[in-house]
Coordinates of C-alpha atoms in Angstrom, one line a residue:
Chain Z
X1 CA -44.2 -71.9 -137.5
X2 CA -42.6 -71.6 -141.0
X3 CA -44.3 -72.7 -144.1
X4 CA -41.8 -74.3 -146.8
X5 CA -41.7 -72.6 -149.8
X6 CA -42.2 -74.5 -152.8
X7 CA -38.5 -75.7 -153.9
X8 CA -38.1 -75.5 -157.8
X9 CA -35.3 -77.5 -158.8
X10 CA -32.4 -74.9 -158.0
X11 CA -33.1 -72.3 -155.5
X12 CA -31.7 -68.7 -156.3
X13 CA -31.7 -68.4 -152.8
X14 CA -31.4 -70.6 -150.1
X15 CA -31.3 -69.8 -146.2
X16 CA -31.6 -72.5 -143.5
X17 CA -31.4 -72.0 -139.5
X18 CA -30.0 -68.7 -140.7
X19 CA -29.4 -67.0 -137.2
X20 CA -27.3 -63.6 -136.4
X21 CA -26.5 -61.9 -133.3
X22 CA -25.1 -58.7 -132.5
X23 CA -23.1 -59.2 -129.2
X24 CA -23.5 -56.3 -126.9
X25 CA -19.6 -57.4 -125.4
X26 CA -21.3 -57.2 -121.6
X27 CA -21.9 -53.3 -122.3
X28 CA -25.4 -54.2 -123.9
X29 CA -27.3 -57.0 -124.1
X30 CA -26.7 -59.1 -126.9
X31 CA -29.7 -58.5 -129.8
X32 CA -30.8 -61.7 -131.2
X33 CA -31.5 -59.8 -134.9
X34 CA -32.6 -63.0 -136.3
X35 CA -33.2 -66.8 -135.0
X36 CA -33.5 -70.2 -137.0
X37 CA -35.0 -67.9 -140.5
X38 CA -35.6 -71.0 -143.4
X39 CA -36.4 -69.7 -146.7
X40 CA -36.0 -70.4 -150.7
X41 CA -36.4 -68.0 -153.6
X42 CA -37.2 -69.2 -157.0
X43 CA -35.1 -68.1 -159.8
X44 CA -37.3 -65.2 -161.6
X45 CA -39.6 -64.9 -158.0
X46 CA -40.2 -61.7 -156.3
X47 CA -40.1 -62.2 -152.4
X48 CA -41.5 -59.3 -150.0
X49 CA -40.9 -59.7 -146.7
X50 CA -42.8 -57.1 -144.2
X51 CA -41.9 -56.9 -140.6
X52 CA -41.8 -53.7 -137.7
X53 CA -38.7 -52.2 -137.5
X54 CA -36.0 -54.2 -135.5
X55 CA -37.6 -57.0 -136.9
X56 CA -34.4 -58.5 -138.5
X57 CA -35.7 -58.2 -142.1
X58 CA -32.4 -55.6 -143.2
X59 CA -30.3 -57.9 -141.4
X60 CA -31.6 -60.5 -143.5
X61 CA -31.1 -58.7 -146.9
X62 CA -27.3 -57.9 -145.8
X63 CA -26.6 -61.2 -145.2
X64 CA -27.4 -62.7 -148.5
X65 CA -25.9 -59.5 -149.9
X66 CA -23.2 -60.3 -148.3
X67 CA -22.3 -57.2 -146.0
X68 CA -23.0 -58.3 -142.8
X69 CA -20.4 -61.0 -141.2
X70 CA -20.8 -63.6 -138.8
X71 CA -24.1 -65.3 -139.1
X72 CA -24.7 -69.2 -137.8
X73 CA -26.6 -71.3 -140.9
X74 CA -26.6 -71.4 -144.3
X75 CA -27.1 -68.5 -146.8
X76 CA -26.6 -69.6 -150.7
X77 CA -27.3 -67.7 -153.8
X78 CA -27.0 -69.8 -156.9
X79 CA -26.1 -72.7 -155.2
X80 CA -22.8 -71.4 -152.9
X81 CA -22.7 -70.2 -150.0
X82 CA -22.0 -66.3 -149.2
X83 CA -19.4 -65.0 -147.9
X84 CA -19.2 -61.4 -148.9
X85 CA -20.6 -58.7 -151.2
X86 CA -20.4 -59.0 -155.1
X87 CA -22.2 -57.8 -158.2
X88 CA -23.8 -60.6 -159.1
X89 CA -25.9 -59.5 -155.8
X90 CA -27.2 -56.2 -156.9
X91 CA -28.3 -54.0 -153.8
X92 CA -31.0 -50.9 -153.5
X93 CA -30.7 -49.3 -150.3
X94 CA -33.6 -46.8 -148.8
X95 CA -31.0 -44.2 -149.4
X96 CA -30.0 -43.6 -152.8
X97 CA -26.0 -44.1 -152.1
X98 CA -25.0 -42.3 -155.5
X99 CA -21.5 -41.3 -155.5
X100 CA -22.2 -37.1 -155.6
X101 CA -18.7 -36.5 -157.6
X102 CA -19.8 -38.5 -160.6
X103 CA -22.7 -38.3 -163.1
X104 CA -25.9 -40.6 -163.8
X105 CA -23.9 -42.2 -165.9
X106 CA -20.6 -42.8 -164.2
X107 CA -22.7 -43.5 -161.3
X108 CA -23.8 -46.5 -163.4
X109 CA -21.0 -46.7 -165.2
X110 CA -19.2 -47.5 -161.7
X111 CA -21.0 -50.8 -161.2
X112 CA -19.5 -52.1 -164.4
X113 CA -15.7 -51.1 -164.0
X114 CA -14.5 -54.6 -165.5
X115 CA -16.0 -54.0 -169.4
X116 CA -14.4 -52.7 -172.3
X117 CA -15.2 -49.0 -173.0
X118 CA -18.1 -49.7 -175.6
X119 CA -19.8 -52.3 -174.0
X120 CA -19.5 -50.2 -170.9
X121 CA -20.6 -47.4 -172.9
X122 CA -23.5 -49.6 -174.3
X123 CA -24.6 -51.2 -171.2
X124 CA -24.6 -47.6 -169.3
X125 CA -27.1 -46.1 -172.4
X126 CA -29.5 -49.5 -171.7
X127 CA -29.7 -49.3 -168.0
X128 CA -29.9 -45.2 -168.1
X129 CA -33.0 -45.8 -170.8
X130 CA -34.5 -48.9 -168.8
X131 CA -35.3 -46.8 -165.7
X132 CA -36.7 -43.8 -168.0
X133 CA -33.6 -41.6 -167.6
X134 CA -32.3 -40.9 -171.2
X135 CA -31.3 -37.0 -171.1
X136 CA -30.4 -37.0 -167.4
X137 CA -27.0 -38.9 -168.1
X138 CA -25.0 -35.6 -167.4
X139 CA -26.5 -34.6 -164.1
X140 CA -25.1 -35.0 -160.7
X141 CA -27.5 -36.2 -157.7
X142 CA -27.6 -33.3 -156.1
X143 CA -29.6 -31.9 -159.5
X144 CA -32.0 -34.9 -159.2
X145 CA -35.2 -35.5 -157.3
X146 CA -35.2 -38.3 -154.9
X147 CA -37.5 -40.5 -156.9
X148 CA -34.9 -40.1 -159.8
X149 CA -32.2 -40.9 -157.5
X150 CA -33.1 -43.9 -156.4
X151 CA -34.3 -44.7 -160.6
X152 CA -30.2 -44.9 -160.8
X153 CA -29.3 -46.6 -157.8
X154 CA -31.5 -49.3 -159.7
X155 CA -29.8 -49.0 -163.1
X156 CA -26.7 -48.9 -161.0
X157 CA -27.6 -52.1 -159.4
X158 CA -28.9 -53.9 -162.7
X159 CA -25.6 -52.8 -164.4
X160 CA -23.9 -55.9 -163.7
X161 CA -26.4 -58.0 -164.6
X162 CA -26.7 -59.5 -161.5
X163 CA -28.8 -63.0 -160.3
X164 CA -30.4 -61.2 -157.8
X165 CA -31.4 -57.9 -156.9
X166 CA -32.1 -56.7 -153.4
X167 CA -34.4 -53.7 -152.4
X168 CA -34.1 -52.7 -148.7
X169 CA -37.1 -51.0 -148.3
X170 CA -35.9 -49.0 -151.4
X171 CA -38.8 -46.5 -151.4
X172 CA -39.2 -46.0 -148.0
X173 CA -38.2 -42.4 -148.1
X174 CA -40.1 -41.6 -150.7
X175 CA -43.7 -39.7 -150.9
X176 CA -46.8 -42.0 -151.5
X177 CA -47.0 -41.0 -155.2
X178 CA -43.9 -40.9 -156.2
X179 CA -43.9 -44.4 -154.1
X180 CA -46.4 -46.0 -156.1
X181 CA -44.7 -45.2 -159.3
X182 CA -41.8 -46.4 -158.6
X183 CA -43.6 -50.2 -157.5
X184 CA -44.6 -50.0 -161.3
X185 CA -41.3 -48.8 -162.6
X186 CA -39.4 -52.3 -160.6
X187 CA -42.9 -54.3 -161.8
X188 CA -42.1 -53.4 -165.6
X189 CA -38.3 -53.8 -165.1
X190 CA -38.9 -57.2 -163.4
X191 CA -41.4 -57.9 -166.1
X192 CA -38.6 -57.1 -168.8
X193 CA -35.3 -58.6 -167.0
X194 CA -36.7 -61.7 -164.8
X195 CA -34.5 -60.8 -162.0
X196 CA -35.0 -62.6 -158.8
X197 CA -35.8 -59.6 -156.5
X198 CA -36.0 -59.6 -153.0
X199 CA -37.7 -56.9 -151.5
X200 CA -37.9 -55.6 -147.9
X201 CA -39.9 -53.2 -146.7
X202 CA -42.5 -52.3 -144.0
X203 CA -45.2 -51.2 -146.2
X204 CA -47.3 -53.8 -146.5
X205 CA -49.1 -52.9 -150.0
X206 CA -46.0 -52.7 -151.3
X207 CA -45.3 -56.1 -150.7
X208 CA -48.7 -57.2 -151.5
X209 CA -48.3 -55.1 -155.0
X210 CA -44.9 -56.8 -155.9
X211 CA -44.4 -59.8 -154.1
X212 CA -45.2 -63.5 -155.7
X213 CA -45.0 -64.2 -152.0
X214 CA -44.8 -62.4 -148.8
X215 CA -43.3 -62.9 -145.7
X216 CA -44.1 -61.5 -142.5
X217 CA -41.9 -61.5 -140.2
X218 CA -41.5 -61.1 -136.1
X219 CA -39.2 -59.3 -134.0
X220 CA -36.8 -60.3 -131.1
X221 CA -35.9 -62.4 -132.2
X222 CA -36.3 -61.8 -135.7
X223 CA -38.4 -65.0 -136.8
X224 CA -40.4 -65.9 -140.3
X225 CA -44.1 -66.0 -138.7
X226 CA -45.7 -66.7 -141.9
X227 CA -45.8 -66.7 -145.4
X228 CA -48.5 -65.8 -147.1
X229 CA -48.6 -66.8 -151.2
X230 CA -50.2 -63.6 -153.5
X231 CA -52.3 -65.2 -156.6
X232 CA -53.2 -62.0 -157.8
X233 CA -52.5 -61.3 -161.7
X234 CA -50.2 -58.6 -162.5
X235 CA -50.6 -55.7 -162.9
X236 CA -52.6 -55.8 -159.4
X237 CA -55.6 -53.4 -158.5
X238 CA -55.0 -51.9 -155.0
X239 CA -58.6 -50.8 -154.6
X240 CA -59.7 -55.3 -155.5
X241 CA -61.7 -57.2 -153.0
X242 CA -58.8 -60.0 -153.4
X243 CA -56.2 -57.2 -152.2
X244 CA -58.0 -56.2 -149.5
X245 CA -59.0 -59.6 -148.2
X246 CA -55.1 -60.3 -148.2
X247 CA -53.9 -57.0 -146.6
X248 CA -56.4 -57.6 -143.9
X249 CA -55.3 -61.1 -143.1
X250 CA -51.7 -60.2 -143.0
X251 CA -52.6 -56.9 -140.8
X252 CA -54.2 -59.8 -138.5
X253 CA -51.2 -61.4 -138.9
X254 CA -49.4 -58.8 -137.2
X255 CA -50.9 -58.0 -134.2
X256 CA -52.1 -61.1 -133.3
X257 CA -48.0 -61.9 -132.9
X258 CA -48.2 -58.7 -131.3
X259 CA -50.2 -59.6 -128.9
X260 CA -48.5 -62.7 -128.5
X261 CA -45.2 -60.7 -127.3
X262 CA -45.2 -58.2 -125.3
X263 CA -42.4 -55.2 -125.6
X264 CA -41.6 -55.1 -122.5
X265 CA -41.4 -57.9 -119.7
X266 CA -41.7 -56.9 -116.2
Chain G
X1 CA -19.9 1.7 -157.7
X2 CA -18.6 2.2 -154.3
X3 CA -14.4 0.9 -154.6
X4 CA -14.5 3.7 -157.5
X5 CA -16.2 6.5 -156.0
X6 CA -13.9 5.9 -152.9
X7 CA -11.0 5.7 -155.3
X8 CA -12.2 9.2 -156.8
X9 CA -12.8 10.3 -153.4
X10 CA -9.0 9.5 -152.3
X11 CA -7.4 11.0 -154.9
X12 CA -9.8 14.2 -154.6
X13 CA -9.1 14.5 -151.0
X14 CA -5.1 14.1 -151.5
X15 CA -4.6 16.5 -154.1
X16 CA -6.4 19.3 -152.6
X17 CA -3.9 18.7 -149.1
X18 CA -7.1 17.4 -147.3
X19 CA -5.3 14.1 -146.3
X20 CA -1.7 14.8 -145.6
X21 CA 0.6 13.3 -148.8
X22 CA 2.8 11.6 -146.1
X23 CA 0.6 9.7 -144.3
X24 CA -2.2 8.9 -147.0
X25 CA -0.6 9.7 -150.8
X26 CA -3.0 9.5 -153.8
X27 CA -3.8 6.4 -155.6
X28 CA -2.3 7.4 -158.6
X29 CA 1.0 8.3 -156.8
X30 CA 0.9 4.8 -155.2
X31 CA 0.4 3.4 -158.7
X32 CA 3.5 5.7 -159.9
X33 CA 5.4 4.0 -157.2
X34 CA 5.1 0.8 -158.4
X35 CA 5.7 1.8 -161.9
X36 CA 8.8 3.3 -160.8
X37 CA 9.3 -0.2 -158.9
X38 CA 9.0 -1.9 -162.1
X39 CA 11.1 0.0 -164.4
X40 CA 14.6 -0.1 -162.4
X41 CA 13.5 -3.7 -162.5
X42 CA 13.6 -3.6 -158.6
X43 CA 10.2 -5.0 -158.2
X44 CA 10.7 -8.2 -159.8
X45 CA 13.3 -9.2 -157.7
X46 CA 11.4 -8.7 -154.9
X47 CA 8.1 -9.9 -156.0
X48 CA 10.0 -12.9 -156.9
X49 CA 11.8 -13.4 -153.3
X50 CA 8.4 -13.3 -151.6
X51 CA 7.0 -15.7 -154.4
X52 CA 9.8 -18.4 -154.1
X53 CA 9.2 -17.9 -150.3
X54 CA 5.5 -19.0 -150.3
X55 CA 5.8 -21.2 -152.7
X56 CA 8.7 -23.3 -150.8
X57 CA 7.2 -22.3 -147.6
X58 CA 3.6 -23.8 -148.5
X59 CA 4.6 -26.9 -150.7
X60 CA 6.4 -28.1 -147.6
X61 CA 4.2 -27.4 -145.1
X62 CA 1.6 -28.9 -147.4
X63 CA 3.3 -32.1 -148.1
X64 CA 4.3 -32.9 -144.8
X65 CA 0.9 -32.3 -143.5
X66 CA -0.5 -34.7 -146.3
X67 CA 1.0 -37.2 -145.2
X68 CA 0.7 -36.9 -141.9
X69 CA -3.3 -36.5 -142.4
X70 CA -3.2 -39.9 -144.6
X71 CA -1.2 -42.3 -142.1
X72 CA -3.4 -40.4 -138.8
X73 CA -6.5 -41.0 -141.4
X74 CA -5.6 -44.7 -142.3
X75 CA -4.5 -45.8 -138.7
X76 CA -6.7 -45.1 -135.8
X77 CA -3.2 -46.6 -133.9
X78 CA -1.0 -43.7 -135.3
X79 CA -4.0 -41.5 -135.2
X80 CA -3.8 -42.3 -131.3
X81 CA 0.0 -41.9 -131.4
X82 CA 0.3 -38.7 -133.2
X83 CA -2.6 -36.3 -133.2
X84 CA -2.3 -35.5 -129.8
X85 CA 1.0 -34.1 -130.4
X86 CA 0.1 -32.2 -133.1
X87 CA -3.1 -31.1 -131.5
X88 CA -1.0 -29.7 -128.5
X89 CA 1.6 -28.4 -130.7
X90 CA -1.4 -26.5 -132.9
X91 CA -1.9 -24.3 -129.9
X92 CA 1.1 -22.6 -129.7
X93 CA 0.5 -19.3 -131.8
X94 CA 2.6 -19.8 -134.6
X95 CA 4.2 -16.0 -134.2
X96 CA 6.2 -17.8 -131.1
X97 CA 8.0 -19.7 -133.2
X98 CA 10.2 -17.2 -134.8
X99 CA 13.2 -16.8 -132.4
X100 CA 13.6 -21.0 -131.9
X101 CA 13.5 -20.9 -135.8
X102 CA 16.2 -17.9 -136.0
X103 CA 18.1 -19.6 -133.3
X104 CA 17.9 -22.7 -135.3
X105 CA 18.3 -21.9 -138.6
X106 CA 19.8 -18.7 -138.9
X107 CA 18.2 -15.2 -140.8
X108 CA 18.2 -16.6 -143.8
X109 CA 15.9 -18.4 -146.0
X110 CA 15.5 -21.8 -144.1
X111 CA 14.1 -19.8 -141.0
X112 CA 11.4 -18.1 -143.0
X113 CA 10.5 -20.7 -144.7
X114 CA 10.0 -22.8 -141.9
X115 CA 7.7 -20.6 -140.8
X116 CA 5.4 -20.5 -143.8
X117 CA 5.6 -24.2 -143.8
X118 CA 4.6 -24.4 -140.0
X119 CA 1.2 -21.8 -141.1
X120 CA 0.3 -23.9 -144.1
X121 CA 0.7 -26.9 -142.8
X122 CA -1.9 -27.0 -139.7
X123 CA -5.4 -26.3 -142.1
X124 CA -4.5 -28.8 -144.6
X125 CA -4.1 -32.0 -142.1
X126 CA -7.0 -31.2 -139.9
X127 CA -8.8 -30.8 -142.9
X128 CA -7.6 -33.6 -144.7
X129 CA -7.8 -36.0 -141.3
X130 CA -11.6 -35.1 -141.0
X131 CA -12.0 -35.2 -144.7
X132 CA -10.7 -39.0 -144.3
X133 CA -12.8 -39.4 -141.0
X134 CA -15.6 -38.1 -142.1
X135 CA -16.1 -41.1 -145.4
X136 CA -19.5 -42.1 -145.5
X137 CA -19.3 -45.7 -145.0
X138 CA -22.5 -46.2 -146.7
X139 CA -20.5 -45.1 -150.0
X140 CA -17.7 -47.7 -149.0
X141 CA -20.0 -50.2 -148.6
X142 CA -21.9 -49.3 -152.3
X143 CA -18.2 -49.6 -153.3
X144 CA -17.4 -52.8 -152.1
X145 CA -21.0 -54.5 -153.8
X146 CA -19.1 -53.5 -156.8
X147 CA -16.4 -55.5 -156.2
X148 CA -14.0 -52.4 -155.1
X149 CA -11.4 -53.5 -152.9
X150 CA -8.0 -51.9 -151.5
X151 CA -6.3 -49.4 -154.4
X152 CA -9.7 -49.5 -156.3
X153 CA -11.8 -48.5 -153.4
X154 CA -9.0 -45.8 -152.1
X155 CA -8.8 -44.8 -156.1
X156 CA -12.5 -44.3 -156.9
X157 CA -14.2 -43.5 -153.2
X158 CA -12.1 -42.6 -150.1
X159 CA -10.3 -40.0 -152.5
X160 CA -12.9 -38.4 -154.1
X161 CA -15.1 -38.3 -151.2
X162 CA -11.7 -36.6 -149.6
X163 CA -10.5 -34.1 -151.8
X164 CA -13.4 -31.7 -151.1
X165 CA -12.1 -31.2 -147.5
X166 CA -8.6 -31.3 -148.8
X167 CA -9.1 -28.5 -151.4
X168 CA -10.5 -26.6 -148.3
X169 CA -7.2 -27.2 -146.6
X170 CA -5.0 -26.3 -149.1
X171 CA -6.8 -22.9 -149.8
X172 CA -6.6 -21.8 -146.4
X173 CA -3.2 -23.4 -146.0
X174 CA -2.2 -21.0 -148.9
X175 CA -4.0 -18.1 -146.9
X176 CA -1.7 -18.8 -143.8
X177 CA 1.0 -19.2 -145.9
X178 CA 0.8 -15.6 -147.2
X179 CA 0.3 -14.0 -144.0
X180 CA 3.0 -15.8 -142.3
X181 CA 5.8 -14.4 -145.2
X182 CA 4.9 -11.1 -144.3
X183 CA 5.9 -11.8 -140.8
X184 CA 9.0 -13.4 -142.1
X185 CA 9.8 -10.8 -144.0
X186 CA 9.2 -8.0 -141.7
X187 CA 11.3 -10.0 -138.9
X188 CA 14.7 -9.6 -141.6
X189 CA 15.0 -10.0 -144.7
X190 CA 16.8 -7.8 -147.6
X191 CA 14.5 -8.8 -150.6
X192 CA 11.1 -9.4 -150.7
X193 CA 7.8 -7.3 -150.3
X194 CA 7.9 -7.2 -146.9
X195 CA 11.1 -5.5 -147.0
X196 CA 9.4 -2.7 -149.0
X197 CA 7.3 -2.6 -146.4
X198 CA 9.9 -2.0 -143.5
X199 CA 12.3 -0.1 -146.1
X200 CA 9.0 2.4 -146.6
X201 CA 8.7 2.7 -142.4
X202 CA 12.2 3.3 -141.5
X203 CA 12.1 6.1 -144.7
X204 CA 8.7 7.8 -143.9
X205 CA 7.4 6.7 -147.4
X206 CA 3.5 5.6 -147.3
X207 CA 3.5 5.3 -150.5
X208 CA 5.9 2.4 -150.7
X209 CA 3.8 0.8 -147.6
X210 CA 0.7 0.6 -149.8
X211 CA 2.6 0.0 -152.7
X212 CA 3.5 -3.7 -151.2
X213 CA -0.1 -3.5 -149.6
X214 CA -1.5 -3.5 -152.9
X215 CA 0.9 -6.3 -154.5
X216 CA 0.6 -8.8 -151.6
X217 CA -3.2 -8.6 -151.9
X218 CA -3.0 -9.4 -156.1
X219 CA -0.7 -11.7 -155.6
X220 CA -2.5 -13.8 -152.6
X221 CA -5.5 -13.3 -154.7
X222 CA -3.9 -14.7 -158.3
X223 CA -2.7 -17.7 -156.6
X224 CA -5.4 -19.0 -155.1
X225 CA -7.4 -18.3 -157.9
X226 CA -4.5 -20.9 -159.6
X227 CA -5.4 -23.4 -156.8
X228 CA -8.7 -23.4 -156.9
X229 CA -8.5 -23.3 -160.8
X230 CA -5.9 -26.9 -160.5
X231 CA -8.7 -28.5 -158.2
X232 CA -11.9 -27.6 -160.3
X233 CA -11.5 -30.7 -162.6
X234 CA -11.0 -33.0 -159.4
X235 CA -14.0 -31.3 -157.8
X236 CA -16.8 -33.5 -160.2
X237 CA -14.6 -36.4 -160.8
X238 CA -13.3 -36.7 -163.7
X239 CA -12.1 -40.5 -161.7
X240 CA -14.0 -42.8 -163.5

């Protein structure tokens, strides 16, 4: 059962009977990573989607960033349909990704290799200052903390300005403070760009903290089960009645499917 | 502290006859020798010999196994093709070359600097090939989201993230390179410091032995210093 978003009048994203699988080639099985997924973004909307691991939800996020091949259905961004990676698709991965032989700022400077040298220059000193890293511009990863790693890998990713951005569960290695700063940190950089973000992840008060909607999702195939609207104001109180009553009911969500399907069939 | 108080100590023990002058002369007798060395102008022309040796020896081992690394690196076909061959030919201790190189190429300079190329040239492609194998694809892939492709990608990733095990290559490639000239040298040769060497065993002079001792191990020393200096700015790239 898949609930239809509400369709503004142009979708920044748009996925219908999206399916992938990975052919196992007779040594495996092949993995149905995802089956029949329909789903629209709205321009400026922040989409979490929660599943288990192996549910299909990274697949997902590399197919409308456009790094995994091969998929059956339609995946558009702005209206055309994907067919490999670009900047206009900005991507945070868990890992940082920085490139260790280059500094905060060629790190960001490296998303924006088509710009003259000023506005390069200029865009570089926003992007460095937008994710609170002004005086850090000189440093090499390997001198920063992994919470200011990933800061870059956002101003990296923002750089280019792009339509989209895509987080793939970008704080999952992360400690639970340092975690819950860094929801506020891409809360007040959504709040100041309007950036459609897409956000994967498996923590599901993440999702509930960011998303405008969340979508849970099954595994084996990888499914949408549900999709569960969040009318909470921003900035959201984790500790609310409102919060809870939503975790709970997507916690239900969960393991009733689990339930539903067992792991392993005899 | 403790090179000078052994220095002290040597010295000491050679002067007062404790250490026989002919099989362990003072330091400042071995010093003396290469001053003498260097004022009939003698020295130079062998310090340049062995330099011009190394130098040939290791730039053409060195190229060669460049690009050798990049086409095995780039092509998992000639990768399939070639490293075998290079894998088998590795294990033949490099000493065993010398009389097929004499027999070859005759006693003079293209024989020994064969040899030097054949030492320097095994370190820098098996590090270069597993410098290029071992890429993160993760960082390809962050390349290609910024629009990266072909000669931008190989220009601003795959080399970077290379050079590092490259550098490593060429530094011990350098290393070989200087041991293998002594071995060239020592096995004929009329100029050079390993000549000095020989020329001080077949006249009973120790000091002369440690003389060249002394010079190959600055010399090794100043030149990969040079090499590693030459990388540094590629180390933290200045690419962008």
């Amino acid at each position: 059962m898949t609930t239809q978003a509400e369709v503004g009048s142009v979708s920044a994203i748009r996925l219908r009977q999206l399916s992938k699988t990975y052919e196992g080639h007779g040594r495996t099985e092949d993995l149905v990573a995802l089956r029949d997924v329909n789903l629209d973004v709205a321009p400026g909307e922040v989409l979490a989607v929660v599943g288990a691991s192996g549910c299909g939800k990274s697949t997902l996020l590399r197919i409308i960033a456009g790094l995994e091949r091969g998929h059956i259905g339609t995946a558009e961004v702005g209206g055309t349909p994907v067919t490999g990676p670009s900047p206009d698709r900005g991507v945070v991965f868990q890992e940082h990704r920085l490139l260790p032989w280059l500094t905060v700022e060629q790190n960001v400077a490296f998303a924006v290799p088509h710009l003259a040298p000023r506005e390069r220059r200029e865009t570089v000193a926003e992007h460095v200052s937008l994710v609170g890293l002004r005086g850090f511009e000189r440093c090499y990863p390997a001198q920063l903390s992994g919470g200011m790693a990933q800061r870059v890998a956002i101003a990296r990713a923002l750089a280019p300005r792009p339509g989209v951005l895509l987080l793939d569960e970008p704080f999952g290695a992360l400690d639970a403070f340092t975690r819950m700063q860094m929801q506020e940190e891409v809360l007040r950089i959504w709040e100041a760009e309007r950036t459609t973000l897409v956000l994967v992840t498996h923590d599901i008060d993440e999702a509930l903290f960011l998303g405008d909607r969340v979508v849970v999702m099954t595994s084996r195939p990888g499914t949408v089960r549900r999709i569960f609207p969040v009318e909470l104001r921003r900035p959201r109180d984790r500790t609310s009645w409102e919060f809870a009553a939503l975790r709970k009911a997507i916690h239900q969500e969960f393991f009733q499917s689990r339930a539903r399907e067992p792991e392993f069939q005899i | 502290m403790v090179p000078g108080f052994t220095l002290v100590l040597w010295e000491v023990l050679a002067r007062t006859g404790v250490l026989p002058a002919n099989w362990l002369p003072a330091p400042t007798v071995i010093a003396a020798t290469i001053g003498d060395l260097a004022a009939t102008g003698e020295l130079w022309g062998h310090l340049g010999a062995t330099l011009a040796r190394v130098t040939a020896g290791f730039l053409l081992g060195a190229a060669v196994a460049t690009v050798l690394g990049i086409l095995t690196g780039a092509s998992p076909g000639l990768r399939a093709l070639l490293d075998p061959l290079l894998q088998a030919l590795r294990n033949i201790p490099s000493m065993a070359w010398i009389p097929l190189f004499l027999l070859w190429l005759g006693i003079q300079e293209a024989s020994k600097v064969t040899l030097i190329a054949v030492g320097a040239f095994f370190p820098v492609y098996l590090n270069l090939l597993q410098g290029i194998l071992h890429i993160n694809p993760r960082l390809v892939e962050v390349g290609r989201v910024y629009g990266y492709r072909r000669l931008g990608l190989v220009r601003h990733v795959l080399l970077p993230a290379t050079l590092p095990a490259y550098l490593v290559g060429l530094r011990s490639g350098l290393g070989l390179a200087w041991m293998f000239v002594v071995a060239a040298e020592i096995m004929g040769a009329s100029r050079g410091l390993g000549y000095v060497m020989v020329d001080g065993q077949t006249s009973s002079r120790a000091d002369l032995i440690l003389a060249s001792l002394i010079l190959f191990a600055v010399l090794g020393k100043v030149t990969e210093s040079l090499l590693v200096l030459s990388g540094r700015p590629f180390q933290h790239g200045s690419s962008t």
